[in-house]
Amino acid sequence: MSSAVKTVSRARRIGSRVAIGSAIIVSLGAAYAFKTLYARPGEAAIALIPANALVVGSVDLSPSPQQTITFKNIDDALARNGLDKYSNKSVLDIIEHSPMADELRPFALRNAAFAGLPKDAAKGVSGGISPVLLLAVSDGQQVQSILKKDAKLFFWKGTQYYKTKGSDAGMLVIDDVLVVAQDPESLSQIRRVKQGDSPSINTVAAFNDARAKAIGDANLMVFASPDLMGGKDGPMGAWATASMAIRDGGFEFSGAGMVDTAKDASLQKISKAVGLRPDLFSVLPAGSYGVTAISQPGVMFSGVEGELQNAAGKGEKTPIDQISDTSTQAFGVDLHNDVIPALKGDTIAAFYPTHTAPNAGVDVLLIMDDSNGADPATVVEKVQQFVREQGQKNGEKREFFTKTQRDGASFYRIGDEFEKEMHKGMSSNDTKPVVKTDLLFGNKTMAWATIDHVVIVSSSQELLDKAVASYKSKANSLAEDPGYGSTTNLNDGSQTVMTFNLARIAEGVENSMNSDNMGKDDASMLHSVLDAFKTLNSPLYVKAKVSDNGQFSTGLFIPMNYDKMIDFVGSMMNKK
């Protein structure tokens, strides 16, 4: 396929997700229009793709019923900023230098399928991959007439196709689909599927299983065959699925597939990690900027260790060996006998504002719980005892940390003298700082608490107190925080979860900056970006899990305020 085809089609696949034209919004009110808009010509065109395809996908920028209002808002924002002229272009502009472009444009739809076919079916991947585009049009007969009139006719083993002047891409029309490929063999394969002489990818059970795992009304779907990754000798045990849907508050992504854990000892270990505790968000205090949680990091660490050992040369130390040496010398605990077993529960890192009215600064909270029989509290006590003994050996008179008992928990805090030294090291001599260092570094401490076998650590005594209270009572928790909405979709057995309230982070950044000490243009740009983030209503999240049979799934949500984003892009483009 020509470079023009690759460049433009790639741009359409990415850019057109948000560049939704007014043509698909015309008949919003009528029931018939809803049926028409929900038709998915791109996905329907997958039926023309041969069963030996290595990659299959579709792009459908016609909204489902639940997407209709969102698409209308995007269209209005594009028009308001004068960007609708870009959305009104179609994937058929790959031939924009041809006299056919203006004739074909009225028939163009914003829907397509695409595939990667083996150039030599007998050789599979080793024979090369030929990309194919199947572009939906509103009237295939009219498009065929235009090709006959303005393009040159070619033949390949009985298959008729057309080429335009200056392009290597061949084209043919099947029903209401314009098929574009550089390799005429690929065009012939598509034709044979239509004629019933070759099976469609839709007859492949494993492909249909993968298709069922895509988001129901996805605007973009991509499927990859195990043959693409080495077939039976490769790591993939089934077709992999990736899909994306445009939502009211942003972009929803989903992925699924299967890996052969028997061929990867490290992955085999990692896959045995259980899911995160279902009450994850109930044991964290409300008001967080964001949370990162991982289940059984000790198990996953062991998997990574195996990879590093395999990669290291004979007799060479791995980074894990260095960590092990450090843990013994500096903290008096053994990595494999003490630390890794202590981390077979959940480890949670969360970030909170130092000041909550308004949100500003940042403090860190770390929780290592006792899920799955983990006992991090015993390891912490062992470290503390080692520090005391080392201090006595070295003649240290200062108190390393203090201890108090209350509310059924043991509270610890770094000694006053060491805390003063820490504050001094964080201080700045900058007379016009861009960052309010007193909010970011002032009044920080190192405090921790143990509740039975659980360890909670924080850079703020106030935050530690809140965290202990939330952990014990599950009251005033993140699960009830309106800034995170429902967290039930994240408590699904995932082994890793990250979620961030970008609006709250933007507010915290703005209140932690001295924008008056910045250049005028830089300050203006900063506030424009932060203002866009502050309007986001949904949190960003990433989640992933892999089971011991090799099945994996991932989820991602990127929040987006389309009005703000398009206004920002429009203002940048209009400055040029």
Coordinates of C-alpha atoms in Angstrom, one line a residue:
M1 CA 0.0 0.0 0.0
S2 CA 1.3 3.4 -0.9
S3 CA 2.8 5.7 1.8
A4 CA -0.1 8.1 1.2
V5 CA -2.6 5.3 2.0
K6 CA -0.7 4.4 5.2
T7 CA -0.3 8.0 6.4
V8 CA -3.8 9.1 5.8
S9 CA -5.6 6.0 6.9
R10 CA -3.5 6.0 10.1
A11 CA -4.4 9.6 10.7
R12 CA -8.1 8.8 10.1
R13 CA -8.0 5.9 12.6
I14 CA -6.6 8.1 15.3
G15 CA -7.9 11.6 14.6
S16 CA -11.4 10.7 13.4
R17 CA -12.3 9.2 16.7
V18 CA -13.0 12.7 17.9
A19 CA -13.5 14.4 14.6
I20 CA -17.1 13.4 14.1
G21 CA -18.8 15.1 11.1
S22 CA -22.2 16.7 11.0
A23 CA -23.4 14.2 8.4
I24 CA -24.1 11.5 11.0
I25 CA -26.1 13.8 13.3
V26 CA -28.8 14.9 10.9
S27 CA -31.7 12.8 12.0
L28 CA -31.3 12.5 15.7
G29 CA -35.0 12.7 16.6
A30 CA -36.5 9.9 14.5
A31 CA -36.6 6.2 15.4
Y32 CA -35.6 5.2 11.9
A33 CA -32.6 7.5 12.1
F34 CA -31.6 5.8 15.3
K35 CA -31.6 2.5 13.5
T36 CA -29.6 3.9 10.7
L37 CA -27.0 5.5 13.0
Y38 CA -26.6 2.4 15.0
A39 CA -25.8 0.3 11.9
R40 CA -22.1 -0.6 12.0
P41 CA -20.9 -0.8 8.4
G42 CA -17.3 -1.2 9.4
E43 CA -18.0 -4.1 11.7
A44 CA -20.3 -5.6 9.0
A45 CA -17.4 -5.5 6.5
I46 CA -15.4 -7.9 8.6
A47 CA -17.5 -10.6 7.0
L48 CA -15.5 -10.1 3.8
I49 CA -12.2 -10.8 5.5
P50 CA -10.7 -14.3 4.8
A51 CA -10.4 -16.8 7.5
N52 CA -6.5 -16.8 7.3
A53 CA -6.3 -13.2 8.4
L54 CA -3.6 -12.4 10.9
V55 CA -5.0 -9.0 12.0
V56 CA -8.6 -7.9 11.9
G57 CA -10.3 -4.7 12.9
S58 CA -13.0 -2.1 12.4
V59 CA -13.6 1.6 12.8
D60 CA -17.2 2.8 13.2
L61 CA -17.8 6.4 13.9
S62 CA -21.6 6.1 13.7
P63 CA -22.9 6.5 17.3
S64 CA -24.8 3.9 19.2
P65 CA -27.9 5.2 20.8
Q66 CA -26.1 5.9 24.1
Q67 CA -23.4 7.8 22.2
T68 CA -25.7 10.0 20.2
I69 CA -25.7 13.1 22.5
T70 CA -21.9 12.8 23.0
F71 CA -21.3 12.8 19.2
K72 CA -23.6 15.8 18.8
N73 CA -21.7 17.7 21.4
I74 CA -18.4 16.9 19.7
D75 CA -19.8 18.0 16.3
D76 CA -21.0 21.3 17.8
A77 CA -17.5 22.0 19.4
L78 CA -15.8 21.2 16.0
A79 CA -18.1 23.6 14.2
R80 CA -17.7 26.3 16.9
N81 CA -13.9 26.2 16.4
G82 CA -13.9 26.0 12.6
L83 CA -12.6 22.4 12.8
D84 CA -15.6 20.8 11.1
K85 CA -13.8 21.2 7.7
Y86 CA -11.3 18.5 8.9
S87 CA -14.0 16.2 10.1
N88 CA -15.9 16.5 6.9
K89 CA -13.0 14.8 5.1
S90 CA -13.2 11.1 4.8
V91 CA -11.0 8.1 4.5
L92 CA -11.6 8.2 0.8
D93 CA -9.3 11.3 0.7
I94 CA -6.5 8.7 0.3
I95 CA -7.0 9.5 -3.4
E96 CA -7.4 13.3 -2.9
H97 CA -4.9 14.0 -5.7
S98 CA -7.2 12.1 -8.1
P99 CA -10.0 13.7 -10.0
M100 CA -12.3 11.1 -8.4
A101 CA -11.9 12.5 -4.9
D102 CA -14.7 15.2 -5.2
E103 CA -17.0 12.7 -6.9
L104 CA -16.5 9.9 -4.3
R105 CA -16.6 12.1 -1.2
P106 CA -20.5 12.4 -1.1
F107 CA -20.6 8.6 -0.8
A108 CA -18.0 8.2 1.9
L109 CA -19.0 6.9 5.4
R110 CA -16.9 7.1 8.5
N111 CA -16.8 3.4 8.9
A112 CA -14.2 0.8 7.8
A113 CA -12.8 -2.6 8.4
F114 CA -9.1 -3.5 8.0
A115 CA -7.0 -6.6 8.0
G116 CA -3.5 -8.0 7.7
L117 CA -3.5 -10.9 5.3
P118 CA -0.6 -13.3 4.6
K119 CA 0.9 -12.5 1.2
D120 CA 1.6 -16.2 0.7
A121 CA -1.0 -18.3 2.4
A122 CA 1.3 -21.4 2.5
K123 CA 4.1 -19.5 4.3
G124 CA 1.8 -17.5 6.7
V125 CA 3.6 -14.8 8.6
S126 CA 7.0 -15.7 7.1
G127 CA 5.6 -14.8 3.6
G128 CA 4.8 -11.3 4.7
I129 CA 1.7 -9.4 5.7
S130 CA -0.5 -7.4 3.2
P131 CA -2.7 -4.6 4.7
V132 CA -6.2 -4.2 3.4
L133 CA -8.8 -1.5 4.0
L134 CA -12.5 -2.1 3.5
L135 CA -14.2 1.4 3.4
A136 CA -17.9 1.7 3.7
V137 CA -19.8 3.8 1.2
S138 CA -23.4 4.8 0.9
D139 CA -23.9 3.7 -2.8
G140 CA -21.5 1.0 -4.1
Q141 CA -23.0 1.1 -7.6
Q142 CA -22.3 4.8 -7.9
V143 CA -18.7 4.3 -6.6
Q144 CA -18.2 1.5 -9.1
S145 CA -19.4 3.8 -11.9
I146 CA -16.9 6.5 -10.9
L147 CA -14.0 3.9 -10.8
K148 CA -14.9 2.7 -14.3
K149 CA -15.0 6.3 -15.6
D150 CA -11.8 7.7 -13.9
A151 CA -9.5 4.8 -13.0
K152 CA -7.6 2.2 -15.1
L153 CA -8.8 -1.4 -15.1
F154 CA -6.4 -4.2 -14.2
F155 CA -6.7 -8.0 -13.8
W156 CA -5.2 -10.6 -11.5
K157 CA -6.2 -14.2 -11.9
G158 CA -9.7 -13.3 -12.9
T159 CA -10.1 -10.5 -10.4
Q160 CA -10.9 -7.1 -11.8
Y161 CA -9.6 -4.1 -9.9
Y162 CA -8.8 -0.4 -10.5
K163 CA -5.8 1.9 -10.0
T164 CA -5.7 5.7 -10.0
K165 CA -2.9 7.6 -11.5
G166 CA 0.1 8.0 -9.2
S167 CA -1.1 5.4 -6.7
D168 CA 0.1 1.8 -6.2
A169 CA -3.2 0.9 -4.4
G170 CA -5.7 -1.3 -6.1
M171 CA -9.4 -0.9 -5.6
L172 CA -12.6 -2.9 -6.2
V173 CA -16.2 -2.5 -5.0
I174 CA -18.1 -5.2 -3.3
D175 CA -21.7 -4.3 -2.5
D176 CA -21.3 -1.0 -0.4
V177 CA -17.7 -1.5 0.4
L178 CA -14.6 -0.1 -1.4
V179 CA -11.7 -2.5 -0.9
V180 CA -8.2 -1.0 -1.1
A181 CA -5.0 -3.0 -1.1
Q182 CA -1.6 -2.7 -2.6
D183 CA -1.3 -6.5 -3.2
P184 CA -3.8 -7.7 -5.9
E185 CA -3.7 -11.2 -4.3
S186 CA -5.4 -9.6 -1.2
L187 CA -8.1 -8.2 -3.4
S188 CA -8.6 -11.6 -4.9
Q189 CA -8.9 -13.2 -1.5
I190 CA -11.6 -10.7 -0.5
R191 CA -13.5 -11.4 -3.8
R192 CA -13.3 -15.2 -3.2
V193 CA -14.9 -14.8 0.3
K194 CA -17.7 -12.8 -1.2
Q195 CA -18.3 -15.5 -3.8
G196 CA -18.3 -18.2 -1.2
D197 CA -15.2 -19.8 -2.6
S198 CA -13.2 -19.1 0.6
P199 CA -14.3 -19.1 4.2
S200 CA -14.8 -15.8 6.1
I201 CA -13.1 -14.9 9.3
N202 CA -16.6 -15.0 10.8
T203 CA -16.5 -18.8 10.5
V204 CA -13.5 -19.1 12.8
A205 CA -14.7 -20.0 16.3
A206 CA -11.6 -18.6 18.1
F207 CA -12.1 -15.3 16.3
N208 CA -15.7 -15.1 17.3
D209 CA -14.7 -15.8 21.0
A210 CA -12.3 -12.9 20.8
R211 CA -14.9 -10.7 19.2
A212 CA -17.4 -11.4 22.0
K213 CA -14.8 -9.9 24.5
A214 CA -14.8 -6.5 22.7
I215 CA -16.9 -3.6 24.1
G216 CA -20.4 -3.9 22.8
D217 CA -20.7 -0.6 21.0
A218 CA -16.9 -0.1 20.4
N219 CA -15.9 2.5 17.8
L220 CA -12.6 0.8 17.3
M221 CA -11.8 -2.9 17.5
V222 CA -8.6 -4.8 16.8
F223 CA -8.0 -8.5 16.9
A224 CA -4.7 -10.3 16.5
S225 CA -4.2 -14.0 15.7
P226 CA -1.8 -16.2 17.7
D227 CA -0.2 -17.0 14.3
L228 CA 1.0 -13.4 14.3
M229 CA 3.1 -14.2 17.4
G230 CA 4.6 -17.5 16.3
G231 CA 1.6 -19.7 16.3
K232 CA 1.9 -22.9 18.4
D233 CA 5.5 -21.9 19.3
G234 CA 4.5 -18.4 20.3
P235 CA 3.3 -17.0 23.6
M236 CA -0.3 -16.4 22.6
G237 CA -2.8 -19.1 23.3
A238 CA -5.8 -17.4 21.6
W239 CA -6.8 -14.4 19.6
A240 CA -6.1 -11.1 21.4
T241 CA -8.8 -8.4 21.6
A242 CA -8.5 -4.6 21.9
S243 CA -11.4 -2.2 21.7
M244 CA -12.3 1.4 22.3
A245 CA -15.6 3.3 22.8
I246 CA -16.3 7.0 23.0
R247 CA -18.2 7.8 26.2
D248 CA -19.8 10.9 27.5
G249 CA -16.9 11.5 29.9
G250 CA -14.0 10.1 27.9
F251 CA -12.5 7.1 26.1
E252 CA -13.1 3.5 27.3
F253 CA -10.5 0.9 26.3
S254 CA -10.6 -2.9 26.9
G255 CA -8.2 -5.7 26.1
A256 CA -8.4 -9.5 26.5
G257 CA -6.5 -12.6 25.4
M258 CA -4.6 -15.7 26.5
V259 CA -1.0 -16.4 27.0
D260 CA 0.7 -19.8 27.4
T261 CA 2.0 -19.6 30.9
A262 CA 3.7 -23.1 30.5
K263 CA 6.2 -21.4 28.1
D264 CA 7.1 -18.6 30.5
A265 CA 8.1 -19.6 34.1
S266 CA 8.0 -16.0 35.3
L267 CA 4.6 -15.4 33.9
Q268 CA 3.5 -18.6 35.4
K269 CA 4.4 -17.3 38.9
I270 CA 2.8 -13.9 38.3
S271 CA -0.5 -15.5 37.1
K272 CA -0.9 -17.2 40.5
A273 CA -1.3 -13.9 42.3
V274 CA -4.9 -13.6 43.6
G275 CA -7.0 -10.5 42.9
L276 CA -7.0 -7.4 45.1
R277 CA -9.2 -7.3 48.1
P278 CA -12.8 -6.5 47.2
D279 CA -13.1 -3.7 49.8
L280 CA -10.0 -2.0 48.5
F281 CA -11.5 1.5 48.3
S282 CA -13.4 1.1 51.6
V283 CA -10.1 1.0 53.6
L284 CA -8.8 4.2 52.2
P285 CA -9.8 7.7 53.4
A286 CA -11.7 9.9 51.1
G287 CA -10.2 12.9 49.3
S288 CA -7.3 11.1 47.4
Y289 CA -5.6 12.4 44.3
G290 CA -5.1 8.9 43.2
V291 CA -4.4 5.3 44.2
T292 CA -2.1 2.5 42.9
A293 CA -2.7 -1.0 44.2
I294 CA -1.0 -4.3 43.4
S295 CA -1.9 -7.8 44.7
Q296 CA 0.8 -10.0 46.1
P297 CA 3.8 -7.9 44.9
G298 CA 6.0 -10.6 46.5
V299 CA 4.7 -13.2 44.1
M300 CA 5.1 -10.8 41.1
F301 CA 8.6 -9.9 42.4
S302 CA 9.6 -13.6 42.3
G303 CA 8.4 -13.8 38.6
V304 CA 10.5 -10.8 37.7
E305 CA 13.5 -12.2 39.6
G306 CA 13.4 -15.3 37.4
E307 CA 13.6 -13.2 34.3
L308 CA 16.5 -11.1 35.6
Q309 CA 18.4 -14.3 36.6
N310 CA 17.9 -15.7 33.1
A311 CA 19.2 -12.5 31.5
A312 CA 22.2 -12.2 33.7
G313 CA 25.5 -13.7 32.6
K314 CA 27.1 -16.5 34.5
G315 CA 28.6 -15.3 37.8
E316 CA 27.1 -11.8 37.4
K317 CA 24.9 -10.3 40.1
T318 CA 21.4 -9.2 39.1
P319 CA 19.7 -6.0 40.5
I320 CA 17.8 -8.4 42.7
D321 CA 21.0 -9.6 44.3
Q322 CA 22.0 -6.0 44.9
I323 CA 18.6 -5.3 46.6
S324 CA 19.0 -8.4 48.7
D325 CA 22.5 -7.3 49.9
T326 CA 21.1 -3.8 50.7
S327 CA 18.1 -5.2 52.6
T328 CA 20.4 -7.3 54.8
Q329 CA 23.1 -4.7 55.4
A330 CA 21.0 -1.6 55.9
F331 CA 17.8 -3.0 57.4
G332 CA 18.7 -6.4 58.9
V333 CA 16.1 -8.3 57.0
D334 CA 16.5 -11.0 54.4
L335 CA 14.8 -10.3 51.0
H336 CA 13.7 -13.9 50.4
N337 CA 13.0 -15.1 53.9
D338 CA 11.5 -11.8 55.4
V339 CA 10.5 -9.2 52.8
I340 CA 8.9 -11.3 50.0
P341 CA 6.7 -13.4 52.3
A342 CA 5.6 -10.2 54.0
L343 CA 4.4 -8.9 50.6
K344 CA 2.0 -11.6 49.7
G345 CA -0.9 -9.4 50.7
D346 CA -2.0 -6.2 48.9
T347 CA 0.2 -3.2 48.8
I348 CA -1.5 0.2 48.2
A349 CA 0.0 3.6 47.5
A350 CA -2.3 6.6 47.6
F351 CA -1.6 10.3 47.3
Y352 CA -3.5 13.1 49.2
P353 CA -3.6 16.9 49.4
T354 CA -1.6 18.3 52.3
H355 CA -4.3 21.0 52.5
T356 CA -7.8 20.1 51.6
A357 CA -9.5 23.6 51.5
P358 CA -8.5 24.2 48.8
N359 CA -6.6 21.1 47.6
A360 CA -2.9 21.8 47.6
G361 CA 0.4 20.1 48.2
V362 CA 0.8 16.3 48.4
D363 CA 1.2 13.6 51.0
V364 CA 1.9 9.9 50.5
L365 CA 0.1 7.0 52.1
L366 CA 1.4 3.4 51.9
I367 CA -0.6 0.3 53.2
M368 CA 0.8 -3.2 53.3
D369 CA -2.1 -5.4 54.5
D370 CA -2.3 -8.9 55.9
S371 CA -4.3 -10.5 53.1
N372 CA -3.4 -14.1 52.2
G373 CA -1.7 -14.6 55.6
A374 CA 0.9 -11.8 55.0
D375 CA 2.6 -10.3 58.1
P376 CA 4.5 -7.1 57.2
A377 CA 4.2 -5.8 60.8
T378 CA 6.6 -8.4 62.0
V379 CA 9.2 -7.4 59.4
V380 CA 8.8 -3.7 60.3
E381 CA 9.4 -4.6 64.0
K382 CA 12.5 -6.5 62.9
V383 CA 13.8 -3.5 61.0
Q384 CA 13.1 -1.2 64.0
Q385 CA 15.0 -3.5 66.3
F386 CA 17.9 -3.6 63.9
V387 CA 18.0 0.2 63.7
R388 CA 18.0 0.5 67.5
E389 CA 20.9 -2.0 67.8
Q390 CA 22.9 -0.4 65.1
G391 CA 22.4 3.0 66.7
Q392 CA 23.6 1.7 70.1
K393 CA 26.7 0.2 68.4
N394 CA 27.5 3.5 66.8
G395 CA 26.9 5.5 69.9
E396 CA 23.9 7.4 68.5
K397 CA 22.2 9.2 71.4
R398 CA 19.3 10.7 69.4
E399 CA 15.9 9.0 69.3
F400 CA 15.3 7.3 65.9
F401 CA 11.5 7.1 66.4
T402 CA 8.9 7.4 69.1
K403 CA 6.1 5.0 69.8
T404 CA 2.5 5.4 71.2
Q405 CA -0.4 3.1 71.7
R406 CA -4.0 4.2 71.1
D407 CA -7.2 3.1 69.4
G408 CA -5.9 -0.5 69.2
A409 CA -2.9 0.5 67.0
S410 CA 0.8 1.1 67.5
F411 CA 1.8 4.5 66.2
Y412 CA 5.4 5.4 65.4
R413 CA 7.0 8.6 64.2
I414 CA 10.6 9.6 63.2
G415 CA 12.5 11.3 66.0
D416 CA 12.4 15.2 66.3
E417 CA 16.0 15.7 65.5
F418 CA 15.9 13.5 62.4
E419 CA 12.7 15.2 61.3
K420 CA 14.4 18.6 61.6
E421 CA 17.2 17.4 59.4
M422 CA 14.7 16.1 56.9
H423 CA 13.0 19.5 56.8
K424 CA 16.3 21.3 56.4
G425 CA 17.2 19.0 53.4
M426 CA 13.9 19.8 51.7
S427 CA 14.2 23.6 52.2
S428 CA 14.9 25.9 49.2
N429 CA 16.8 29.2 48.9
D430 CA 14.9 30.2 45.8
T431 CA 13.5 33.7 46.4
K432 CA 11.0 33.4 43.6
P433 CA 10.0 29.8 43.5
V434 CA 7.6 28.6 40.9
V435 CA 6.5 25.8 43.3
K436 CA 5.2 26.6 46.8
T437 CA 7.8 24.5 48.5
D438 CA 6.2 25.0 51.9
L439 CA 3.1 23.2 50.7
L440 CA 5.1 20.4 49.1
F441 CA 7.8 19.9 51.7
G442 CA 6.8 21.8 54.8
N443 CA 5.7 19.9 57.9
K444 CA 6.5 16.5 56.4
T445 CA 7.4 13.7 58.6
M446 CA 7.7 9.9 58.5
A447 CA 5.1 8.2 60.5
W448 CA 3.8 4.7 60.5
A449 CA 1.4 2.5 62.4
T450 CA 0.7 -1.2 62.8
I451 CA -2.8 -2.7 63.3
D452 CA -2.2 -6.4 64.1
H453 CA -0.3 -7.6 61.1
V454 CA -1.0 -4.5 58.9
V455 CA 1.4 -1.7 58.3
I456 CA 0.4 1.9 57.3
V457 CA 3.0 4.5 56.5
S458 CA 2.5 8.2 55.7
S459 CA 4.4 11.5 55.2
S460 CA 1.8 13.2 57.4
Q461 CA 0.7 12.4 60.9
E462 CA -2.7 13.8 60.2
L463 CA -3.1 11.6 57.2
L464 CA -1.9 8.6 59.1
D465 CA -4.5 9.1 61.8
K466 CA -7.2 9.3 59.1
A467 CA -5.9 6.2 57.4
V468 CA -5.9 4.2 60.5
A469 CA -9.4 5.3 61.4
S470 CA -10.7 4.5 57.8
Y471 CA -8.9 1.1 57.8
K472 CA -10.6 0.1 61.0
S473 CA -14.1 1.5 60.5
K474 CA -14.3 1.7 56.6
A475 CA -16.1 5.1 57.3
N476 CA -15.5 8.3 55.3
S477 CA -13.7 6.1 52.7
L478 CA -12.8 6.5 49.1
A479 CA -15.6 4.2 48.2
E480 CA -17.9 7.0 49.2
D481 CA -15.9 9.8 47.6
P482 CA -18.0 11.4 44.8
G483 CA -14.7 12.2 43.0
Y484 CA -14.3 8.5 42.2
G485 CA -17.9 7.6 41.5
S486 CA -18.6 3.9 41.6
T487 CA -15.5 1.8 42.1
T488 CA -17.3 -1.6 41.7
N489 CA -16.0 -1.9 38.1
L490 CA -12.4 -1.9 39.5
N491 CA -13.1 -4.5 42.3
D492 CA -13.4 -7.3 39.7
G493 CA -10.5 -9.5 40.7
S494 CA -7.9 -7.4 39.0
Q495 CA -4.4 -7.8 40.4
T496 CA -3.3 -4.3 39.5
V497 CA -5.4 -1.1 39.7
M498 CA -4.5 2.5 39.2
T499 CA -7.0 5.4 39.4
F500 CA -6.6 9.1 39.6
N501 CA -8.9 12.1 40.0
L502 CA -7.4 14.4 37.4
A503 CA -9.7 17.3 38.3
R504 CA -8.5 17.2 41.9
I505 CA -4.9 16.8 40.8
A506 CA -5.3 19.9 38.5
E507 CA -6.7 21.9 41.4
G508 CA -3.8 20.7 43.7
V509 CA -1.2 21.7 41.1
E510 CA -2.7 25.1 40.5
N511 CA -2.9 25.8 44.2
S512 CA 0.7 24.6 44.7
M513 CA 2.2 26.9 42.0
N514 CA 3.3 30.5 42.1
S515 CA 2.2 31.3 38.6
D516 CA 3.2 35.0 39.2
N517 CA 6.8 33.8 39.1
M518 CA 6.3 32.2 35.7
G519 CA 6.5 33.9 32.3
K520 CA 3.2 35.3 31.1
D521 CA 2.8 32.8 28.2
D522 CA 3.8 29.9 30.3
A523 CA 1.4 30.8 33.1
S524 CA -1.4 31.3 30.5
M525 CA -0.7 27.9 29.0
L526 CA -0.6 26.2 32.4
H527 CA -3.9 27.7 33.5
S528 CA -5.5 26.7 30.2
V529 CA -4.4 23.1 30.6
L530 CA -5.4 22.9 34.3
D531 CA -8.8 24.5 33.6
A532 CA -9.5 21.7 31.0
F533 CA -8.5 19.0 33.6
K534 CA -10.6 20.7 36.4
T535 CA -13.8 20.1 34.5
L536 CA -13.3 16.3 34.2
N537 CA -16.1 14.4 36.0
S538 CA -14.8 10.9 35.9
P539 CA -11.5 9.4 37.2
L540 CA -8.8 7.9 35.1
Y541 CA -8.3 4.2 35.7
V542 CA -6.1 1.3 34.6
K543 CA -6.6 -2.3 35.6
A544 CA -5.2 -5.7 34.7
K545 CA -5.4 -9.3 35.7
V546 CA -4.1 -12.7 34.4
S547 CA -5.4 -16.0 35.7
D548 CA -3.4 -19.2 36.2
N549 CA -4.8 -20.6 32.9
G550 CA -3.3 -17.7 31.0
Q551 CA -6.4 -15.6 30.3
F552 CA -5.8 -11.9 30.8
S553 CA -7.8 -8.8 30.6
T554 CA -7.1 -5.1 30.8
G555 CA -9.2 -2.0 31.2
L556 CA -8.5 1.7 30.7
F557 CA -10.6 4.8 30.9
I558 CA -9.2 8.2 29.9
P559 CA -11.5 11.0 31.0
M560 CA -12.1 13.8 28.5
N561 CA -14.0 17.1 28.3
Y562 CA -14.5 17.2 24.6
D563 CA -15.7 20.9 24.6
K564 CA -12.5 22.0 26.5
M565 CA -10.2 19.8 24.4
I566 CA -11.6 20.9 21.1
D567 CA -11.7 24.6 22.2
F568 CA -8.0 24.3 23.2
V569 CA -7.0 22.7 19.9
G570 CA -9.0 25.2 18.0
S571 CA -7.3 28.1 19.8
M572 CA -3.9 26.7 19.1
M573 CA -4.6 26.1 15.4
N574 CA -6.3 29.5 15.0
K575 CA -3.1 31.2 16.3
K576 CA -1.1 29.9 13.3

